[in-house]
Short mmCIF file of C-alpha atoms and ligand atoms in Angstrom, two decimals:
data_model
loop_
_atom_site.label_atom_id
_atom_site.label_comp_id
_atom_site.label_asym_id
_atom_site.label_seq_id
_atom_site.Cartn_x
_atom_site.Cartn_y
_atom_site.Cartn_z
CA MET A 1 15.56 -15.96 3.10
CA GLY A 2 13.32 -13.43 4.75
CA ASN A 3 14.50 -10.49 2.72
CA ASP A 4 15.49 -9.31 -0.73
CA LYS A 5 16.72 -6.19 -2.45
CA ARG A 6 13.67 -5.18 -4.42
CA ILE A 7 12.44 -1.61 -4.15
CA LEU A 8 8.86 -1.06 -5.26
CA ILE A 9 7.29 2.31 -5.97
CA ASN A 10 3.49 2.34 -6.13
CA PRO A 11 1.94 5.73 -6.97
CA SER A 12 -1.45 6.38 -5.35
CA ILE A 13 -4.03 7.94 -7.67
CA LEU A 14 -6.03 9.39 -4.78
CA ASN A 15 -4.78 12.87 -5.66
CA ALA A 16 -4.62 12.37 -9.41
CA ASN A 17 -7.14 13.80 -11.88
CA PHE A 18 -10.19 11.55 -11.35
CA ASP A 19 -11.64 12.58 -14.73
CA ASP A 20 -8.70 11.16 -16.66
CA LEU A 21 -7.32 8.29 -14.62
CA GLU A 22 -6.29 6.22 -17.61
CA ASN A 23 -3.93 8.96 -18.72
CA GLU A 24 -2.79 9.59 -15.15
CA ILE A 25 -1.79 5.93 -14.82
CA ASN A 26 -0.07 5.97 -18.19
CA LYS A 27 2.10 8.88 -17.06
CA VAL A 28 3.86 6.59 -14.56
CA SER A 29 3.41 3.18 -16.17
CA THR A 30 6.94 2.66 -17.47
CA VAL A 31 8.64 3.58 -14.20
CA SER A 32 6.32 2.22 -11.48
CA ASP A 33 5.69 -1.23 -10.07
CA ALA A 34 1.96 -0.93 -9.40
CA ILE A 35 -0.84 1.56 -8.90
CA HIS A 36 -1.98 1.96 -5.31
CA LEU A 37 -5.77 2.15 -5.27
CA ASP A 38 -7.22 3.62 -2.08
CA ILE A 39 -10.73 2.39 -1.37
CA MET A 40 -12.63 4.35 1.30
CA ASP A 41 -16.20 3.77 2.43
CA ASN A 42 -16.84 6.86 4.59
CA LYS A 43 -17.24 4.54 7.58
CA PHE A 44 -13.83 3.11 8.47
CA VAL A 45 -12.41 6.49 7.43
CA PRO A 46 -14.28 9.79 7.04
CA ASN A 47 -13.87 9.95 3.27
CA LEU A 48 -15.13 8.29 0.10
CA SER A 49 -12.99 7.49 -2.91
CA PHE A 50 -13.82 4.79 -5.49
CA ASP A 51 -16.74 2.41 -5.32
CA PHE A 52 -16.52 -1.21 -6.42
CA LYS A 53 -17.75 -0.51 -9.96
CA ARG A 54 -15.22 2.28 -10.51
CA ALA A 55 -12.45 0.13 -9.04
CA ALA A 56 -13.29 -2.63 -11.51
CA GLU A 57 -13.08 -0.14 -14.40
CA ILE A 58 -9.70 1.14 -13.20
CA ILE A 59 -8.35 -2.41 -12.91
CA GLU A 60 -9.58 -3.03 -16.43
CA PHE A 61 -7.86 -0.08 -18.11
CA SER A 62 -4.76 0.06 -15.91
CA THR A 63 -1.54 -0.88 -17.65
CA LEU A 64 0.00 -1.55 -14.22
CA PRO A 65 -0.93 -4.13 -11.58
CA ILE A 66 -3.31 -2.81 -8.92
CA ASP A 67 -2.31 -2.69 -5.26
CA ALA A 68 -5.67 -2.14 -3.53
CA HIS A 69 -5.75 -0.62 -0.04
CA LEU A 70 -9.14 -1.19 1.53
CA MET A 71 -10.04 1.38 4.16
CA ILE A 72 -13.46 -0.12 4.70
CA GLU A 73 -15.58 -1.41 7.55
CA ASP A 74 -16.22 -4.97 6.40
CA PRO A 75 -13.08 -6.46 4.82
CA ASP A 76 -14.25 -9.97 5.77
CA THR A 77 -16.94 -9.77 3.08
CA ILE A 78 -15.44 -7.31 0.63
CA ALA A 79 -11.69 -8.02 0.44
CA PRO A 80 -12.09 -11.32 -1.47
CA GLN A 81 -14.27 -9.51 -4.02
CA TYR A 82 -11.37 -7.18 -4.85
CA ALA A 83 -9.19 -10.23 -5.41
CA GLN A 84 -11.83 -11.66 -7.74
CA ILE A 85 -11.90 -8.58 -9.98
CA GLY A 86 -8.19 -8.82 -10.65
CA CYS A 87 -6.22 -6.83 -8.09
CA ASP A 88 -2.62 -7.98 -7.87
CA SER A 89 -2.64 -7.42 -4.11
CA VAL A 90 -5.39 -6.61 -1.65
CA SER A 91 -4.52 -4.95 1.65
CA PHE A 92 -7.10 -4.86 4.43
CA HIS A 93 -6.96 -3.14 7.80
CA PHE A 94 -6.29 -5.29 10.83
CA GLU A 95 -8.41 -2.88 12.91
CA ALA A 96 -11.50 -3.52 10.77
CA ALA A 97 -11.17 -7.28 10.41
CA LYS A 98 -13.22 -9.83 12.32
CA ASN A 99 -11.34 -12.96 11.25
CA CYS A 100 -7.91 -12.16 9.82
CA ARG A 101 -6.95 -15.74 9.00
CA GLN A 102 -10.16 -16.26 7.07
CA ILE A 103 -9.75 -13.02 5.09
CA ILE A 104 -6.15 -13.93 4.26
CA ALA A 105 -7.19 -17.36 3.01
CA ASN A 106 -10.08 -15.92 0.98
CA ILE A 107 -7.93 -13.29 -0.72
CA LYS A 108 -5.33 -15.91 -1.60
CA SER A 109 -7.85 -18.42 -2.91
CA ASN A 110 -9.18 -15.71 -5.21
CA GLY A 111 -5.76 -15.23 -6.73
CA ALA A 112 -4.34 -12.08 -5.15
CA LYS A 113 -1.46 -11.37 -2.82
CA VAL A 114 -2.41 -10.37 0.72
CA GLY A 115 -1.47 -7.18 2.49
CA MET A 116 -2.28 -6.33 6.08
CA ALA A 117 -2.38 -2.63 6.99
CA ILE A 118 -2.01 -1.13 10.44
CA LYS A 119 -2.95 2.38 11.59
CA PRO A 120 -0.38 4.52 13.42
CA ALA A 121 -1.74 3.59 16.87
CA THR A 122 -1.64 -0.16 16.24
CA PRO A 123 1.51 -1.83 17.55
CA LEU A 124 3.47 -4.39 15.59
CA SER A 125 2.81 -6.94 18.33
CA ALA A 126 -0.88 -6.98 17.34
CA ILE A 127 -0.14 -8.49 13.93
CA GLU A 128 3.13 -10.35 14.45
CA GLU A 129 1.39 -13.72 14.39
CA PHE A 130 0.30 -13.08 10.79
CA LEU A 131 3.72 -12.25 9.33
CA ASP A 132 4.17 -15.84 8.16
CA VAL A 133 0.95 -15.88 6.16
CA ILE A 134 0.82 -12.46 4.48
CA ASP A 135 2.71 -11.13 1.46
CA MET A 136 2.95 -7.52 2.57
CA LEU A 137 2.75 -5.49 5.76
CA VAL A 138 1.50 -1.93 5.29
CA VAL A 139 2.64 0.48 7.98
CA MET A 140 0.54 3.64 7.76
CA THR A 141 2.66 6.75 8.06
CA VAL A 142 -0.41 9.01 8.22
CA GLU A 143 -3.86 8.49 9.74
CA PRO A 144 -5.75 6.76 6.90
CA GLY A 145 -8.40 8.83 5.15
CA PHE A 146 -6.75 11.55 3.12
CA GLY A 147 -3.85 12.17 0.79
CA GLY A 148 -1.46 15.06 1.28
CA GLN A 149 -0.86 14.67 5.02
CA ALA A 150 2.49 15.00 6.80
CA PHE A 151 4.70 11.90 7.14
CA MET A 152 4.80 10.53 10.71
CA SER A 153 8.47 9.92 11.47
CA GLU A 154 7.53 8.32 14.78
CA GLN A 155 6.29 5.29 12.84
CA MET A 156 9.88 4.46 11.83
CA LEU A 157 10.49 2.51 15.02
CA LYS A 158 7.65 0.18 14.02
CA VAL A 159 9.11 -0.12 10.51
CA SER A 160 12.54 -1.08 11.80
CA GLN A 161 11.05 -3.61 14.23
CA ALA A 162 9.02 -5.10 11.39
CA ARG A 163 12.14 -5.25 9.18
CA ALA A 164 14.01 -7.15 11.91
CA LYS A 165 11.18 -9.70 12.26
CA ILE A 166 10.83 -10.13 8.50
CA ASN A 167 14.56 -10.70 8.06
CA LEU A 168 14.45 -13.44 10.67
CA SER A 169 11.59 -15.32 9.06
CA LYS A 170 12.41 -18.25 6.82
CA GLY A 171 9.49 -18.07 4.42
CA GLU A 172 8.92 -15.94 1.33
CA PRO A 173 10.00 -12.34 2.02
CA VAL A 174 7.16 -10.15 3.23
CA LEU A 175 7.12 -6.76 1.53
CA LEU A 176 7.24 -3.86 3.94
CA GLN A 177 5.13 -1.03 2.58
CA VAL A 178 4.88 2.49 3.98
CA ASP A 179 1.86 4.58 3.03
CA GLY A 180 1.34 8.27 3.64
CA GLY A 181 3.43 11.39 3.25
CA ILE A 182 6.16 9.72 1.19
CA SER A 183 8.07 12.33 -0.82
CA LEU A 184 11.57 13.20 -1.99
CA THR A 185 12.27 14.52 1.51
CA THR A 186 10.86 11.57 3.51
CA ILE A 187 11.51 8.42 1.48
CA SER A 188 15.14 8.01 2.57
CA GLU A 189 14.15 7.90 6.22
CA ALA A 190 11.58 5.19 5.53
CA ALA A 191 14.00 3.16 3.41
CA LEU A 192 16.69 3.47 6.04
CA ALA A 193 14.26 2.07 8.62
CA GLY A 194 13.72 -0.93 6.33
CA ALA A 195 10.71 -0.23 4.13
CA ASN A 196 11.03 -1.57 0.57
CA CYS A 197 7.65 -0.72 -0.93
CA PHE A 198 6.57 2.90 -1.10
CA VAL A 199 3.23 4.49 -1.79
CA ALA A 200 3.39 8.09 -2.96
CA GLY A 201 0.32 10.07 -3.93
CA SER A 202 0.56 13.83 -3.82
CA ALA A 203 4.35 13.88 -4.23
CA VAL A 204 3.90 12.17 -7.60
CA TYR A 205 0.70 13.68 -8.92
CA LYS A 206 1.06 17.27 -7.72
CA ASP A 207 4.26 17.46 -9.78
CA SER A 208 4.25 18.39 -13.44
CA ASN A 209 6.43 15.36 -14.22
CA PRO A 210 5.10 12.38 -12.24
CA ALA A 211 7.40 9.83 -13.92
CA GLU A 212 10.48 11.82 -13.02
CA ILE A 213 9.40 11.92 -9.37
CA VAL A 214 8.89 8.14 -9.33
CA THR A 215 12.39 7.63 -10.74
CA LYS A 216 13.90 9.98 -8.18
CA LEU A 217 12.00 8.30 -5.34
CA ARG A 218 13.35 4.91 -6.43
CA GLU A 219 16.93 6.19 -6.55
CA LEU A 220 16.69 7.70 -3.08
CA ALA A 221 15.13 4.54 -1.65
CA LYS A 222 17.79 2.33 -3.24
CA ASN A 223 20.54 4.46 -1.75
CA SER A 224 19.13 4.19 1.77
CA PHE A 225 17.73 0.65 1.91
CA LYS A 226 20.03 -1.88 3.52
CA ILE A 227 19.08 -5.33 4.56
C1 LIG B 1 -4.19 7.62 2.98
C2 LIG B 1 -3.94 6.72 1.81
C3 LIG B 1 -2.63 6.95 1.13
C4 LIG B 1 -2.46 8.34 0.61
C5 LIG B 1 -1.15 8.55 -0.04
O1 LIG B 1 -5.36 7.23 3.59
O2 LIG B 1 -3.98 5.37 2.20
O3 LIG B 1 -2.43 5.98 0.14
O4 LIG B 1 -3.44 8.64 -0.32
O5 LIG B 1 -1.11 9.88 -0.44
P1 LIG B 1 0.06 10.85 0.00
O6 LIG B 1 1.29 10.31 -0.62
O7 LIG B 1 -0.36 12.16 -0.55
O8 LIG B 1 0.12 10.83 1.51
ZN1 LIG B 2 -3.24 3.88 0.79
#
């Protein structure tokens, strides 16, 4: 079957308190599926977040699996290294990749699941041929680079097209992740379009009760997601 009923909520720590990330992760650890770790190199996107050494430390102390999102120029070289240090999944950008099939194979052989991320301007047709060999498709619902931006509703057509393709495929179900601007007011729309994995950064960490927000996000997504 090309689909299932799982809903995954992965808080992004990009807008959490960088000086106390262990505690920030622990605030959501009993209610979340993974921590979304945004890696930015100031080249592929105009911002810097965590370097490799800091990422390795976070993976080490995190009580949740790490869903790494690499917004970097050279995923061909670097993505497998994130698999090696223990990420549960490693998502790389199609737009930055030189040899997608090779990156996918190298991430898998280093023990992580593979995600492929596409920017808002990239059509689904560009990556369709990879749907059989990846574990997760990441549809960006903001321009990658910064947390706290407005959700791009216009990306929902791409999400529903991706959902239709995934449901037709016979292999293991590909997770359909949306990343950017997900909040209590936008998650239902994304779930209705067919997303089943949700990254939420500022909506979770700008609130005084991050765990409660995660729980509410999950409820809303469950109510709107239909196969
Ligand atoms: C944007 C990042 C997102 C973002 C999520 O480049 O990939 O993961 O930080 O944060 P919010 O939920 O605030 O848009
Ligand atoms: Zn991200």
